Amino acid sequence: MPSDLSSRATAKPRLLVISASYVVSENRKKLAELARHFDLTCVTCNAAHSLGFDVSLRPDDKDASYRLIGLPTIGRGESTTRYFLRGLGKVIRQNPADVILVESEPWAFVRWQAWFWKWCHQSSAIFIEYSAETLDRPGWKGAVLGLVYRAAIATADFIIAITEKGGDLYRRRGTPEKRLLISNQLGIDETLFSPVSGTGRDALRRAAGFGPEDLIVGFCGRYVEQKGVSDLLAAVEQVRSKEPALPIRLLLLGAGPLQDDLLKAARDRPWLQLLPTRSHEEIARFMQTLDLFVLPSKPWAKDGEVWEEQLGHVLLEAMACGVACVGSDSGEIPVVIGEADAIFPAGDAANLAGKIRTLLTQPARRSVLAERQRARTLKKYTNRALATKWSESITRLLFARSHSVLWVDAHLEFRSPAMQHLLYALPHLRSEGWDIHAWCLRSDASRDDVEHTFFPALRWLGPFDLLYFTIIVNLYGLWRWISRRPRPAAIIHSTCGTYLAGDLISVHFINAVWAKVQCKLGFSSAKEFAKFLFGVGWIGIERIAWWSPTVRKILAVSESIAGEVRRRAPAGRPVEVFPNSYDESRFHAGVRDEYRAAVRGQLGLEAGQFAFIFVSQGHHERKGFWLAVAALHQLRLAGRKNIRFLVVGGTPETLDRLRARLATCAPDWAAWVLLTGMQKQVEKYYAAADAFLFPSHFEAFSLAEIEAAACGLPLLLTPHHGSEMTLNAGVSGAFLSYDPDRMQQQIGEFLDKELPPFRPCVGRGINRAEYATRLARIYAGQIALGRP
């Protein structure tokens, strides 16, 4: 992925943010930083209830760098999840965006309101959800919310979660890592929350009623059980009892249910002082007054509700002010503090007392801790750092959307002759920044490299699963179009006859051509005739695919196949020859020196015996196996007893059928035909052979021919489709006639000639690296053209 993604765009991406958080002016400082990267519009409430006091937008709440729109709420406006925004649909309709970001929980009303209007008016926009939730709910509520999470994942393109625990809520329900960012929602204004000089600090402390010698421990937050305020009070009392000479003070800022209890405690504790809630500017001055800040939060569960500290934003404010911080091990506090020595077990007042005592009695240690924590905060948690982090992820997401490819094929597997080449090209595509998706029944691709949509695989369908997949995948595509779902990728690349609304079609076989050949050959069984009828049914599907108005280019595996497509496709439709690839690390001239002697010995091939090799996983009739057997058998009867026929491939059932028929047409076959079955290292057998014999009736592009040529074998081929890609007659081999008598004569003439030295000669074949490079270039060419 290129490091400078923003350089690819000539204009800022358009970002629409929807969140109640930005009714608070301090929070809008993040918007100003985001506006450096985006053409930004923010929609928020025109009034909200927060921390016990009303906050409302004022007419002068404007910033030239972005647009701020305040809307009235419908419902429980004091809740962050149970309200709608009146007029949001109109705002979304009138403000086209590349990205719509909603900062709310998956079950929030406004989240689904925004998604609905996005679906109605801006279906192509990327939809991002930010969530501050970190815990699963127990019981029936957790089960219901689990379904809500899955619905949110299905309707969001990207998730921003406040912490790793929050991210796990999405990961466990199927969100891939590439669709997830871990980040806090709001950053710190380092110009407001910053250390003050010695004299400035003394002035603040005098204004608050403290002397320069006082050691002030502070807390800011809600006065509730789960915030651990009582534990902090107990810990400070323990420190004071052990260090009576230390002028320790405890300063609490906030409000909540425990306020009355704390006020009672303060009556006989002159070192304890409570302050009411304050503005952000006043909170900064409060932090600058402290020597040590403590956040003693602890996990809490009651009446089916659970809670733990999500982030601890007040920690960021204190650390930015250069105040040493101590916190419990609840939630994200250890990650934010970043210092193991400053963490204590939640609820352990004695351990907390030890931390406080150590830091208050060792000023140098406290100072070093404060410096490290401030540096960490400035690096990771400022508004600018946060906006940069978000913009990088969003820009990368936009780049991936514009450079995304959808592969459509039933079997995205290495055993698939059509799809294995794409799989081998996958690392190169990923390194180039391509985002790969797949619609399939089965796949060998890593879930980290390819985002899959799996359709139910019905194995009992056997060969009919291709027809089943074609039907279901096209119905799925139709449903997406009717329901106004976003385009699944910038480029849709499918195999011919699979998906009828693709941009690129790869043609690896033409049923119309094979049907003619099959009729000439005849049918040896009812099963073969049934297969023929099934193939005939695909002729119409192929033709529809070629004529589809969405198709922009057809990729044919060979020149002759390209010619067949041009005769059948609409005039002027681009057809490019793009052959399959071979593995140059396995198939090269060096394999003969490495394996030849050993493998020939294992096969019982003696010096002076000439071994022809035939390679096929199946379809022996179509690939001319019996033509080769007949010709070689006649040559042996004519006195060429040194001929051997090495046959690689075939399942045990297939080999049994071959043996039965060989016994009829060549009774002495066991003396010269070697059936090896399927072999993982077929290159060893190419090394043992002397020539490649492959008189196929029909191919599109035979990978075996390229592999044999790369290993330096002479090629004896019939002039079938694809043979022109490899065979240079008279240089790397010879063409054979389909007439058995003539073929026998040609093979005999070949044997009578002095064989040329073995050397690689792959014609127009390409290796995997070349294939991957060309594929990326083809995709880039489609992106450059733009979608029709």
CSV table of N, CA and C in Angstrom, one decimal, residues 74 112 125 237 279 301 369 427 459 485 507 569 582 604 633 658:
chain,number,residue,atom,x,y,z
A,74,ILE,N,-35.8,14.0,18.5
A,74,ILE,CA,-37.2,13.4,18.7
A,74,ILE,C,-36.9,12.3,19.6
A,112,TRP,N,-29.5,3.9,13.0
A,112,TRP,CA,-30.3,3.2,12.0
A,112,TRP,C,-31.1,4.2,11.2
A,125,ALA,N,-22.3,5.6,-0.9
A,125,ALA,CA,-21.4,6.2,0.1
A,125,ALA,C,-21.0,5.1,1.1
A,237,GLU,N,-6.6,7.8,53.0
A,237,GLU,CA,-6.6,7.7,54.5
A,237,GLU,C,-5.5,6.8,55.0
A,279,SER,N,-16.5,23.6,33.4
A,279,SER,CA,-16.2,23.6,32.0
A,279,SER,C,-14.9,23.0,31.7
A,301,ALA,N,-21.6,-4.7,37.9
A,301,ALA,CA,-22.7,-5.5,37.3
A,301,ALA,C,-23.9,-5.4,38.3
A,369,LEU,N,7.6,9.7,35.6
A,369,LEU,CA,6.4,9.1,35.2
A,369,LEU,C,5.5,10.1,34.4
A,427,PRO,N,-1.0,-12.4,-3.5
A,427,PRO,CA,-0.1,-11.6,-2.8
A,427,PRO,C,0.4,-10.4,-3.5
A,459,ARG,N,-23.4,-30.3,-1.5
A,459,ARG,CA,-22.4,-31.2,-2.1
A,459,ARG,C,-23.1,-32.3,-2.9
A,485,ARG,N,-28.4,-1.9,-2.8
A,485,ARG,CA,-27.1,-2.1,-2.1
A,485,ARG,C,-26.0,-1.5,-2.9
A,507,VAL,N,-12.6,-16.4,-20.1
A,507,VAL,CA,-13.1,-17.5,-20.9
A,507,VAL,C,-12.0,-18.6,-20.9
A,569,ALA,N,-19.3,-12.8,-29.8
A,569,ALA,CA,-19.6,-11.6,-29.0
A,569,ALA,C,-20.0,-10.4,-29.9
A,582,TYR,N,2.2,-20.5,-15.3
A,582,TYR,CA,2.9,-21.7,-14.8
A,582,TYR,C,3.9,-21.3,-13.8
A,604,GLY,N,11.2,-47.9,-13.8
A,604,GLY,CA,11.7,-49.1,-14.6
A,604,GLY,C,12.0,-48.7,-16.0
A,633,HIS,N,0.7,-47.9,-30.2
A,633,HIS,CA,0.5,-49.3,-30.3
A,633,HIS,C,0.9,-49.8,-31.7
A,658,LEU,N,-9.6,-47.1,-17.6
A,658,LEU,CA,-8.6,-47.1,-18.7
A,658,LEU,C,-8.0,-48.5,-18.9
